[in-house]
PDB file of C-alpha atoms in Angstrom:
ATOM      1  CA  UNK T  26      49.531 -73.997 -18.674  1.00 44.00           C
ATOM      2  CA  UNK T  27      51.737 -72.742 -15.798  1.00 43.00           C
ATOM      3  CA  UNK T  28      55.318 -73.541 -14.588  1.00 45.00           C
ATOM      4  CA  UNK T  29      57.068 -72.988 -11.660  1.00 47.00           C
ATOM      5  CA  UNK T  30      59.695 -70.275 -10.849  1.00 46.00           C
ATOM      6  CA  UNK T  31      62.080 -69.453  -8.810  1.00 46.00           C
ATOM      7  CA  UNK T  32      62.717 -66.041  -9.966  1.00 48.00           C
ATOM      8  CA  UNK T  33      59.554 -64.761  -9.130  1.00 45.00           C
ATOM      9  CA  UNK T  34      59.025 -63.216  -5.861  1.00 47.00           C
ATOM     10  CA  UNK T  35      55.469 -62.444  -5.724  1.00 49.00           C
ATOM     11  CA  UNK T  36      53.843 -65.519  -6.915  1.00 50.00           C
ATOM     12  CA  UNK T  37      56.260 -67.971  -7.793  1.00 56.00           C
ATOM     13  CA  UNK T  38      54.356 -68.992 -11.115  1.00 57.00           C
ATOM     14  CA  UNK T  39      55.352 -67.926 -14.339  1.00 60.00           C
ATOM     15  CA  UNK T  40      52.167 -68.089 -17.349  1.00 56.00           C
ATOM     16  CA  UNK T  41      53.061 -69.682 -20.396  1.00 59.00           C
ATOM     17  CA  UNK T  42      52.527 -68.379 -24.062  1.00 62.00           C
ATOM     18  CA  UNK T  43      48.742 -70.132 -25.148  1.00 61.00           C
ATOM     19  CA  UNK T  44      48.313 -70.532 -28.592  1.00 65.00           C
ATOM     20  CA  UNK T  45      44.529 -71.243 -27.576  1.00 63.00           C
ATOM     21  CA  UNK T  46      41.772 -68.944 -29.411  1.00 66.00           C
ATOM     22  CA  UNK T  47      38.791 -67.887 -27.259  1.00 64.00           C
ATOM     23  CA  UNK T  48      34.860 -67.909 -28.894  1.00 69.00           C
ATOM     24  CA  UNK T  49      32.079 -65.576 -27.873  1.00 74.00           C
ATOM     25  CA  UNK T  50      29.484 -66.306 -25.248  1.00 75.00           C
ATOM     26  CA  UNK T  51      25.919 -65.976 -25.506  1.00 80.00           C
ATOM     27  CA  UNK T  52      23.241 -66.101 -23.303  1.00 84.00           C
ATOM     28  CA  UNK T  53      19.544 -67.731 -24.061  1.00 84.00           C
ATOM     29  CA  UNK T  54      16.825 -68.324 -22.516  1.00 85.00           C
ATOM     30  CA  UNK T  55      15.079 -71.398 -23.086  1.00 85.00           C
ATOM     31  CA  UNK T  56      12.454 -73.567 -20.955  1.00 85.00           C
ATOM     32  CA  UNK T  57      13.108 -77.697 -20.253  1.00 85.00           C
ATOM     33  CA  UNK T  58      10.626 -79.862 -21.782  1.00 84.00           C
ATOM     34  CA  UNK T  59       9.583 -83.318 -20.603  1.00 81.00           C
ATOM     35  CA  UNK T  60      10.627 -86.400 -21.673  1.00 85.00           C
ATOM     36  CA  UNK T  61       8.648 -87.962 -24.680  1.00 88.00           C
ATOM     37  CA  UNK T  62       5.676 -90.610 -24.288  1.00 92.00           C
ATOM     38  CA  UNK T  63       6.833 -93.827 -23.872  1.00 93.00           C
ATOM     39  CA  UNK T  64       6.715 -96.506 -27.388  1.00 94.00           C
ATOM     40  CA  UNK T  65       5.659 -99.731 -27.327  1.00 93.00           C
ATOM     41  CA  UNK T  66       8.895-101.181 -27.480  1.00 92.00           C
ATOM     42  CA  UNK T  67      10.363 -99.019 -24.621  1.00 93.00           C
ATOM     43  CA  UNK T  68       7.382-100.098 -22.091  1.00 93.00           C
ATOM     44  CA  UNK T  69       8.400-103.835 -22.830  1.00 92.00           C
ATOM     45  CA  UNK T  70      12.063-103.091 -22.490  1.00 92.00           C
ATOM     46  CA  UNK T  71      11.225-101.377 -19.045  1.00 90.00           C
ATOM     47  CA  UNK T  72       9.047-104.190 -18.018  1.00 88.00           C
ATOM     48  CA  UNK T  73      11.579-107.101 -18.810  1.00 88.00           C
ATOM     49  CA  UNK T  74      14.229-105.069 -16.752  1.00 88.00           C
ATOM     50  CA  UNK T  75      11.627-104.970 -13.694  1.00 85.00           C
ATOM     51  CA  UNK T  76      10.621-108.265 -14.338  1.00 81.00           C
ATOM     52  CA  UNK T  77       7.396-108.054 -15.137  1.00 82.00           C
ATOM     53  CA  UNK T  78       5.895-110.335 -17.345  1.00 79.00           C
ATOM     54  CA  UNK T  79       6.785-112.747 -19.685  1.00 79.00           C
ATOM     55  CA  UNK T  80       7.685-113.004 -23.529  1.00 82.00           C
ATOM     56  CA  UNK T  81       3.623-114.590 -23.759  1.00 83.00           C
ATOM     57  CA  UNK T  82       2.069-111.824 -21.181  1.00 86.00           C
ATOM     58  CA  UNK T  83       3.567-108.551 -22.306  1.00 88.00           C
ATOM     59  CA  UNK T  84       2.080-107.629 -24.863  1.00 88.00           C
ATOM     60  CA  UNK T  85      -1.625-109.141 -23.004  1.00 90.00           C
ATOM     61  CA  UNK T  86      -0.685-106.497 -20.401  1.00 89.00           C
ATOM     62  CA  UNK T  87      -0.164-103.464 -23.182  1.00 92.00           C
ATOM     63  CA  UNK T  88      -3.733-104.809 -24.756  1.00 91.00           C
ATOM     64  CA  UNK T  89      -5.330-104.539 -21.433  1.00 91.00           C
ATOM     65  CA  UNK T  90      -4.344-100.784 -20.722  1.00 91.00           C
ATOM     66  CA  UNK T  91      -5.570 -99.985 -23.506  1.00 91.00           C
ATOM     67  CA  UNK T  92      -8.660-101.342 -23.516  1.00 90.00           C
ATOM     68  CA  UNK T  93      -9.320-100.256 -19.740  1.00 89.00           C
ATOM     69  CA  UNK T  94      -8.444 -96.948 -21.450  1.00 88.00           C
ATOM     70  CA  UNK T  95      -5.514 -95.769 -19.225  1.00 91.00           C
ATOM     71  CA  UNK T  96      -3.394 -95.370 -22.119  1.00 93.00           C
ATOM     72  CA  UNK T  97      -3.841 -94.162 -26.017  1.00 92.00           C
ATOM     73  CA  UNK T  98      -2.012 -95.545 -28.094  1.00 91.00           C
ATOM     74  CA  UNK T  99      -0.773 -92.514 -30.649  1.00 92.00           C
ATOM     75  CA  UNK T 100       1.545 -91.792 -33.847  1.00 91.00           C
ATOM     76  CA  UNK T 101       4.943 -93.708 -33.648  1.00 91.00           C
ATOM     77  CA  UNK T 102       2.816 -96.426 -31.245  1.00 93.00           C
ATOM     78  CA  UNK T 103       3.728 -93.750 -28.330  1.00 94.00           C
ATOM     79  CA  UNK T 104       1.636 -94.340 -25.401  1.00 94.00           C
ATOM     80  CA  UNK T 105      -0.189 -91.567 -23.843  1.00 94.00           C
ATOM     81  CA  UNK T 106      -1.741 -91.638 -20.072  1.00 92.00           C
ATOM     82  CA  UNK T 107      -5.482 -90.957 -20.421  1.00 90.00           C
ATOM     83  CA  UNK T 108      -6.910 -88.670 -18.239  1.00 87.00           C
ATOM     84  CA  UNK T 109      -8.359 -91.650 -15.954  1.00 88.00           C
ATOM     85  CA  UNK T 110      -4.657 -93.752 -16.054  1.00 90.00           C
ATOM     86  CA  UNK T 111      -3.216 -90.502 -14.551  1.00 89.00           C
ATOM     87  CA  UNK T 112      -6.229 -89.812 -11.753  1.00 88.00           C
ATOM     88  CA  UNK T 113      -6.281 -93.872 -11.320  1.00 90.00           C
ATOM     89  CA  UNK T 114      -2.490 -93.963 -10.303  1.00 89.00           C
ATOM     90  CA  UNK T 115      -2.367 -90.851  -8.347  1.00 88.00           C
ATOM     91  CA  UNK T 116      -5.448 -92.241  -6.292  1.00 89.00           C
ATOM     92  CA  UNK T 117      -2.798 -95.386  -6.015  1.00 90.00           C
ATOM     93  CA  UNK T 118       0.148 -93.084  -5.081  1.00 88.00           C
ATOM     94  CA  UNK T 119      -2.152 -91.349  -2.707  1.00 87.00           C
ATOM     95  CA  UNK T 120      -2.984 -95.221  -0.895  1.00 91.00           C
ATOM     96  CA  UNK T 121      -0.150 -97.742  -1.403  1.00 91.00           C
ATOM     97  CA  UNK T 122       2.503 -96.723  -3.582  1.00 89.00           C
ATOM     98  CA  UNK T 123       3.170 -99.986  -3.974  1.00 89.00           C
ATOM     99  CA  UNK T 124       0.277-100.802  -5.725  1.00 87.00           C
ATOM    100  CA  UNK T 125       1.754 -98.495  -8.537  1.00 87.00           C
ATOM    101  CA  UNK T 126       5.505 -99.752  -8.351  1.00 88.00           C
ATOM    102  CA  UNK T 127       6.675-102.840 -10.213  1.00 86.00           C
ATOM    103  CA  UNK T 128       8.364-103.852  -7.480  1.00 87.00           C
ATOM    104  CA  UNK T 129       5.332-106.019  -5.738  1.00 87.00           C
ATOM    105  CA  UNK T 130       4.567-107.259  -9.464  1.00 83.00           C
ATOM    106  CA  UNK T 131       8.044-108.519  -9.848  1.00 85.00           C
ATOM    107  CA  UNK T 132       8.838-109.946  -6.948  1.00 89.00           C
ATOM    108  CA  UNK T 133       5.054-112.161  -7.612  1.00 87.00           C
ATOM    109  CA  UNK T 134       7.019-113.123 -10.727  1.00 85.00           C
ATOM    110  CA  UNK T 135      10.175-114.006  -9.020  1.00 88.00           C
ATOM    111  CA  UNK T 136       8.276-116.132  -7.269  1.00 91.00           C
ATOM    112  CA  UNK T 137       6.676-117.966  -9.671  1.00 89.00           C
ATOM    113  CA  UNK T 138      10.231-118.711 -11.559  1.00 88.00           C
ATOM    114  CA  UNK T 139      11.335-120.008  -8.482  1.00 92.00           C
ATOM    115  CA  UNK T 140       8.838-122.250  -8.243  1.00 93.00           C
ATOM    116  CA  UNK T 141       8.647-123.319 -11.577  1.00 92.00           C
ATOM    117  CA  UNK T 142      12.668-124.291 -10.771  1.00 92.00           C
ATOM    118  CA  UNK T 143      12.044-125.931  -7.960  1.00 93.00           C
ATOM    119  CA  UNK T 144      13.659-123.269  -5.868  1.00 93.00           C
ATOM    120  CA  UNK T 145      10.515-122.334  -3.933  1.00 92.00           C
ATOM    121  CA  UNK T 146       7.505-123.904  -2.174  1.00 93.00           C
ATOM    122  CA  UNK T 147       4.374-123.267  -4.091  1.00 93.00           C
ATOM    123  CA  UNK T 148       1.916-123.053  -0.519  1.00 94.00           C
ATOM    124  CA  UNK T 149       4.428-121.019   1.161  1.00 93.00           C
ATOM    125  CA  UNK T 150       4.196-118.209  -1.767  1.00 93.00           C
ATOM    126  CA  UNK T 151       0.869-118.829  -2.059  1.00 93.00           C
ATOM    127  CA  UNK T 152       0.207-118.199   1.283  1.00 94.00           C
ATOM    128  CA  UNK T 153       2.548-115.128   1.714  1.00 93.00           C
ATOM    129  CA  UNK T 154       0.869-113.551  -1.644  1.00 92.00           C
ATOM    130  CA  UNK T 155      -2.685-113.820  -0.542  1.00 94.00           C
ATOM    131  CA  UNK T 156      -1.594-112.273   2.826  1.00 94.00           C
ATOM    132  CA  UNK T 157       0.170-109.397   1.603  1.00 92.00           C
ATOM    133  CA  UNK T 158      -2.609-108.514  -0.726  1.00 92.00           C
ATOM    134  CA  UNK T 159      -5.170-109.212   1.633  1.00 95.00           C
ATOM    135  CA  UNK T 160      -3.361-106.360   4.185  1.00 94.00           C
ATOM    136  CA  UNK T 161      -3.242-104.055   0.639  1.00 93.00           C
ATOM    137  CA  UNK T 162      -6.976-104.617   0.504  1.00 94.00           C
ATOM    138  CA  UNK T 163      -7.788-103.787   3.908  1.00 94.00           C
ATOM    139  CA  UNK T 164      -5.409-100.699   3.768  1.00 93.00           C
ATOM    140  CA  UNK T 165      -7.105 -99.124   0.035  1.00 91.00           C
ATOM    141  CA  UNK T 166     -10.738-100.233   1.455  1.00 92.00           C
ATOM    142  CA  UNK T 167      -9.970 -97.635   4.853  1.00 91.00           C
ATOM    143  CA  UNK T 168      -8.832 -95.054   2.520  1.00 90.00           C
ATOM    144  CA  UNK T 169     -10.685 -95.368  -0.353  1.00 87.00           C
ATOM    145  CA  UNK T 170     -12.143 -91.516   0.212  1.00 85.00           C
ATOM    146  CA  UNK T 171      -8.710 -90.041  -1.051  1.00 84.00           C
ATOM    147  CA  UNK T 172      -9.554 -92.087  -4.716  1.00 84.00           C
ATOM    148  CA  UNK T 173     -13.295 -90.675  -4.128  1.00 78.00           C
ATOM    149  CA  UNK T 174     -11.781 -87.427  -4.038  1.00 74.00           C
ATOM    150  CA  UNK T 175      -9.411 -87.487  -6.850  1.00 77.00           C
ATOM    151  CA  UNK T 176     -11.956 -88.643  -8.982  1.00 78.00           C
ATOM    152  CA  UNK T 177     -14.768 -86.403  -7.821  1.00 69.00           C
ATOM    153  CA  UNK T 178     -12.574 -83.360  -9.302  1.00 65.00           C
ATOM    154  CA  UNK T 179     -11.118 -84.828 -12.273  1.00 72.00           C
ATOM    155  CA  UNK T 180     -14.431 -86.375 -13.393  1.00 72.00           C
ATOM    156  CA  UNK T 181     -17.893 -85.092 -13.770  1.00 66.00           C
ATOM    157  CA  UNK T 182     -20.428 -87.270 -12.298  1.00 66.00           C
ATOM    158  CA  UNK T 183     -22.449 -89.872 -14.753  1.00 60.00           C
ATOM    159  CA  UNK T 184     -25.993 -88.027 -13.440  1.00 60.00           C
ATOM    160  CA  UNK T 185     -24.636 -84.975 -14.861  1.00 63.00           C
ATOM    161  CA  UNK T 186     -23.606 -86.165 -18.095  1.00 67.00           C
ATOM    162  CA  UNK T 187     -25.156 -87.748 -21.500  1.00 71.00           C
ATOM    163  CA  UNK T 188     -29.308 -87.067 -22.437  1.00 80.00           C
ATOM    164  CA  UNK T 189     -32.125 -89.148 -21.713  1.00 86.00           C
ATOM    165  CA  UNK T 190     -31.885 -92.217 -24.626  1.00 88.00           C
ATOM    166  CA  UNK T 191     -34.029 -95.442 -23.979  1.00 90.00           C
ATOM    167  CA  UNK T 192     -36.004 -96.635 -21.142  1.00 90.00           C
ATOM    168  CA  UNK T 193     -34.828 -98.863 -17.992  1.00 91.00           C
ATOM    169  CA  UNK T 194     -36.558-102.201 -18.878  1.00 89.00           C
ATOM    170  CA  UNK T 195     -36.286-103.012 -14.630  1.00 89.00           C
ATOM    171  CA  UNK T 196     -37.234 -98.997 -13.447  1.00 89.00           C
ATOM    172  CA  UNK T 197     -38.876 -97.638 -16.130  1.00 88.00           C
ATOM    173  CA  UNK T 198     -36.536 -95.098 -16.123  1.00 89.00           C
ATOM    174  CA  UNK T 199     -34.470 -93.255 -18.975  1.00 90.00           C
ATOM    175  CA  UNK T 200     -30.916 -94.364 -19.524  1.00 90.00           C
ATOM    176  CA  UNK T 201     -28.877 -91.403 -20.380  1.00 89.00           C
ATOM    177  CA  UNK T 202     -26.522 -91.734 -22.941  1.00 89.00           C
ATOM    178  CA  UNK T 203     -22.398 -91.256 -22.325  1.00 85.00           C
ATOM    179  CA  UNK T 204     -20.455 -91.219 -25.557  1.00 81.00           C
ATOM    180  CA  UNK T 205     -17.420 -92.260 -23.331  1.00 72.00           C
ATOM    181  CA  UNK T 206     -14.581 -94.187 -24.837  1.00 72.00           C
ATOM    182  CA  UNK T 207     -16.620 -96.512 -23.926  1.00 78.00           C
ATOM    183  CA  UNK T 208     -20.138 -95.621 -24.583  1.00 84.00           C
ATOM    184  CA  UNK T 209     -22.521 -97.166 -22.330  1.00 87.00           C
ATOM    185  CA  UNK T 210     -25.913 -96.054 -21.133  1.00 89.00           C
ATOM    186  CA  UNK T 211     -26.093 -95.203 -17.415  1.00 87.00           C
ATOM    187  CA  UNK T 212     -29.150 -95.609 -14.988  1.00 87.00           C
ATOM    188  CA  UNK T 213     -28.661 -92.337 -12.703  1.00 82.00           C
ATOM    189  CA  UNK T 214     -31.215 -94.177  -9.949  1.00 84.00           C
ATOM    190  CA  UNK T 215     -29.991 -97.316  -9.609  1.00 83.00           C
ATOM    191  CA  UNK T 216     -26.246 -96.543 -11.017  1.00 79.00           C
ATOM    192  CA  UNK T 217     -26.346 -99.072 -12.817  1.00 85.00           C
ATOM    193  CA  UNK T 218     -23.763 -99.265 -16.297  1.00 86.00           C
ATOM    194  CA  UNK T 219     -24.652-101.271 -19.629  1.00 89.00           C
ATOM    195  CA  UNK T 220     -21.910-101.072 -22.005  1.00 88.00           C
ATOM    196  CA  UNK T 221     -22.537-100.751 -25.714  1.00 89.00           C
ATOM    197  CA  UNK T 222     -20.741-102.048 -28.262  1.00 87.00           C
ATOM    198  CA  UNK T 223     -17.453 -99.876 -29.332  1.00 83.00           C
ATOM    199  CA  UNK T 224     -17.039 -99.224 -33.379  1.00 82.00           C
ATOM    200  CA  UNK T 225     -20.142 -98.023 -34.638  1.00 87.00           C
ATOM    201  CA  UNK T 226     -22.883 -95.549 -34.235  1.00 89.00           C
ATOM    202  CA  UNK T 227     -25.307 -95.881 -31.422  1.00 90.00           C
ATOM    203  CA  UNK T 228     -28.729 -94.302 -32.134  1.00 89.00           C
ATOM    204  CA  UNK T 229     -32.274 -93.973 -30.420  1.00 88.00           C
ATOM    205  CA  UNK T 230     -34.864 -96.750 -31.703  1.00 85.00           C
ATOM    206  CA  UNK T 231     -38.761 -96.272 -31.700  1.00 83.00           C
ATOM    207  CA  UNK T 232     -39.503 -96.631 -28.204  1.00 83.00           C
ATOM    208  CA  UNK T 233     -39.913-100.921 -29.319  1.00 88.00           C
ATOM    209  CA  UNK T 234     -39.061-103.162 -26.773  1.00 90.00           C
ATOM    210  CA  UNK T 235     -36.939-106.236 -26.903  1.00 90.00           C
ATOM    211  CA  UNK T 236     -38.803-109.144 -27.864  1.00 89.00           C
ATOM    212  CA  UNK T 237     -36.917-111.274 -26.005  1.00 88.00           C
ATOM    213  CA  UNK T 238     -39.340-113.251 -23.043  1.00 86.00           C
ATOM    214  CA  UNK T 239     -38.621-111.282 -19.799  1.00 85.00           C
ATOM    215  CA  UNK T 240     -36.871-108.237 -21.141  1.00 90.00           C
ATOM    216  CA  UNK T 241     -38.559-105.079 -21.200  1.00 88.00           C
ATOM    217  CA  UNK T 242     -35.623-102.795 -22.050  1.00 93.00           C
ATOM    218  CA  UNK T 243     -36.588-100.321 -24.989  1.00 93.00           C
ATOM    219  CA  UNK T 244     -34.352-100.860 -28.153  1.00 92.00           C
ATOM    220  CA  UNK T 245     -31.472 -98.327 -29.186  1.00 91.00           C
ATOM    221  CA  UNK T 246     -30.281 -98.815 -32.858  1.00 91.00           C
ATOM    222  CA  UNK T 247     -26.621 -99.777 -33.931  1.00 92.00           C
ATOM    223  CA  UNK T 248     -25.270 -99.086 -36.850  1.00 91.00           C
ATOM    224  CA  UNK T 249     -21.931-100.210 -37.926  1.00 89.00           C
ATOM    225  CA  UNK T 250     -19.945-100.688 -41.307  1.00 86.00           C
ATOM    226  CA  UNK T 251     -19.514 -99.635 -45.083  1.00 86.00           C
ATOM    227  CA  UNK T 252     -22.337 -99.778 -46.352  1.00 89.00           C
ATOM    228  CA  UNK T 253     -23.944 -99.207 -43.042  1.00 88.00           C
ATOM    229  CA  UNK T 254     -25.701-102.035 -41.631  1.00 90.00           C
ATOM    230  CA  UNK T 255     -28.304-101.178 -38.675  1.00 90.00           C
ATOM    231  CA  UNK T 256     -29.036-103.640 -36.138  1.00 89.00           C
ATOM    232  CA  UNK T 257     -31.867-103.355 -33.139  1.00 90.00           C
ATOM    233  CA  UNK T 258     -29.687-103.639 -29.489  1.00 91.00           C
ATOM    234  CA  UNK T 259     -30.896-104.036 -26.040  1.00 92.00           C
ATOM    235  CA  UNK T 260     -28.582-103.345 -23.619  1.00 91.00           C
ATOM    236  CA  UNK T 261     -29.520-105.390 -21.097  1.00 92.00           C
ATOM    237  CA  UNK T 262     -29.733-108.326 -23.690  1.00 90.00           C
ATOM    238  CA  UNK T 263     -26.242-107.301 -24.921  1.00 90.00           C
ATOM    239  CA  UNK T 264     -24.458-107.473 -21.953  1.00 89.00           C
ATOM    240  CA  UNK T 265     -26.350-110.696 -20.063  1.00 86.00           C
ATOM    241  CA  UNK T 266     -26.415-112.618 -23.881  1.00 85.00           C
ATOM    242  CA  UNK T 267     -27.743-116.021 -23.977  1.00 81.00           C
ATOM    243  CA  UNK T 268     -25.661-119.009 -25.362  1.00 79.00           C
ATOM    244  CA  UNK T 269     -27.855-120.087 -28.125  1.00 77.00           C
ATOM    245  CA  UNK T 270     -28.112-116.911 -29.756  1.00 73.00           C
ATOM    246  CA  UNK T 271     -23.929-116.407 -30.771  1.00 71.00           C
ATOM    247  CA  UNK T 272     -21.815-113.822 -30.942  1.00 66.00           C
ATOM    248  CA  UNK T 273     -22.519-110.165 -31.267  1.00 56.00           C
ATOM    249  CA  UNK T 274     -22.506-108.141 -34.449  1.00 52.00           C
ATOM    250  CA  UNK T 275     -18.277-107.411 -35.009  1.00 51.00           C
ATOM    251  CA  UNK T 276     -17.555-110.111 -32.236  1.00 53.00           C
ATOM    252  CA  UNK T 277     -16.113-112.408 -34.693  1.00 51.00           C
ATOM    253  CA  UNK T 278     -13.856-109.409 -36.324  1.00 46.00           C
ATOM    254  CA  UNK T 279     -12.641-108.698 -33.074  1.00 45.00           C
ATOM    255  CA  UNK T 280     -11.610-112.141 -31.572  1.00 45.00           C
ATOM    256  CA  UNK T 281      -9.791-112.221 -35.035  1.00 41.00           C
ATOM    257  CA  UNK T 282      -8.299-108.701 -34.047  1.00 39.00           C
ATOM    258  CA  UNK T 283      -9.544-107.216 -37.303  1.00 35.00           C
ATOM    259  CA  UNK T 284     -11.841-104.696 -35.689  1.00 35.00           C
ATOM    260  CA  UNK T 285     -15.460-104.335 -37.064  1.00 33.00           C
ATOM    261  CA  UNK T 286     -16.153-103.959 -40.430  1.00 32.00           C
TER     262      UNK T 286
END
């Protein structure tokens, strides 16, 4: 606290008794950390402030990152980038940022309220949508080599990956094998990708073929549940399945979200 004085010559100030008690001062080192993964919860409160979705569409868009496998979901439903969400949006970055914003998303949203209110022509959006993603399109298409080479050093190619497993009912040549998340066997001539069922254990067959009229695709085994149950799979059977035969093994668990047994 000072005061003013007009005794004082040299400064004019006079100092005031303090009653104030001083502590000691220390000095430590430490190193910032980042922020924590973002919860559940916090990604929806992020996305209603942006706009982005609606109370029947959130949590669809959550599901869908997941199962694209951008994200993880971890401990305390925290959500953690996979390694391809992080090279996937920094190829985006790289491009269009826009593509990676919410902005675009919202204002598509926006949009759509307006509509629904009457506020906004539904042609004239539609039109305006369709040409701004069409220019988007064009732009990612003429520089699609910077995603090419963000994911040729993050990733290892599919050729160089996995072990021989079952034959190529078209070629006649081995699928090889990739584990993933997701597995999936991978012809290396043709490139080629036959996703395999996620949940169980995927194992080499006999060298049989798939009965099935038309389909020469050697058989891999499945084998899922407690006890185990085995099943015969052919990939290309599995992924181009014919109406009459049904669901899957585990589809029924997992269109009732219960996961396979």
């Amino acid at each position: 606290l000072f005061s003013a004085s007009s005794q004082s010559s040299s400064s004019g100030v006079n100092v005031a008794p303090s009653s104030a008690s001083y502590a000691s001062l220390d000095v430590k080192e430490r190193m910032t950390t980042p922020p924590g993964y973002l919860t559940e919860s916090e990604l929806i409160g992020k996305m209603e402030v942006h706009g982005i979705g609606t109370d029947a569409s959130i949590a669809t868009h959550i599901e869908n990152i997941q199962k694209r496998n951008y994200v993880e979901l971890a401990s305390g439903r925290r959500l953690i980038p996979s390694k391809l969400g992080l090279v996937l949006a920094s190829g985006y970055h790289l491009i269009d940022t826009s593509l990676v914003l919410p902005q675009v998303r919202a204002d598509i949203e926006d949009q759509c309220n307006k509509i629904a209110k009457g506020l906004a022509d539904k042609e004239a959006v539609l039109n305006r949508a369709i040409d701004t993603f069409a220019a988007k399109f064009e732009n990612f298409v003429t520089n699609i080599t910077k995603m090419d080479v963000l994911f040729g050093s993050s990733f290892a190619k599919l050729q160089d990956v996995g072990k021989p497993f079952t034959r190529c009912g078209l070629t006649r040549r081995y699928l090889q094998y990739i584990t993933g998340p997701p597995p999936r066997l991978y012809n290396k001539f043709t490139e080629q990708v036959y996703p395999l069922p996620a949940g169980g254990l995927i194992k080499q067959a006999t060298g049989q073929k798939c009965p099935v009229e038309g389909c020469s695709f050697e058989l891999c085994l499945y084998q899922v549940g407690q006890p185990t149950r085995t099943f015969p799979l052919c990939p290309y059977c599995f992924n181009n399945p014919k109406p009459e035969w049904g669901k899957p093994p585990g589809q029924d668990d997992e269109d009732a979200g219960m996961g396979l047994d």
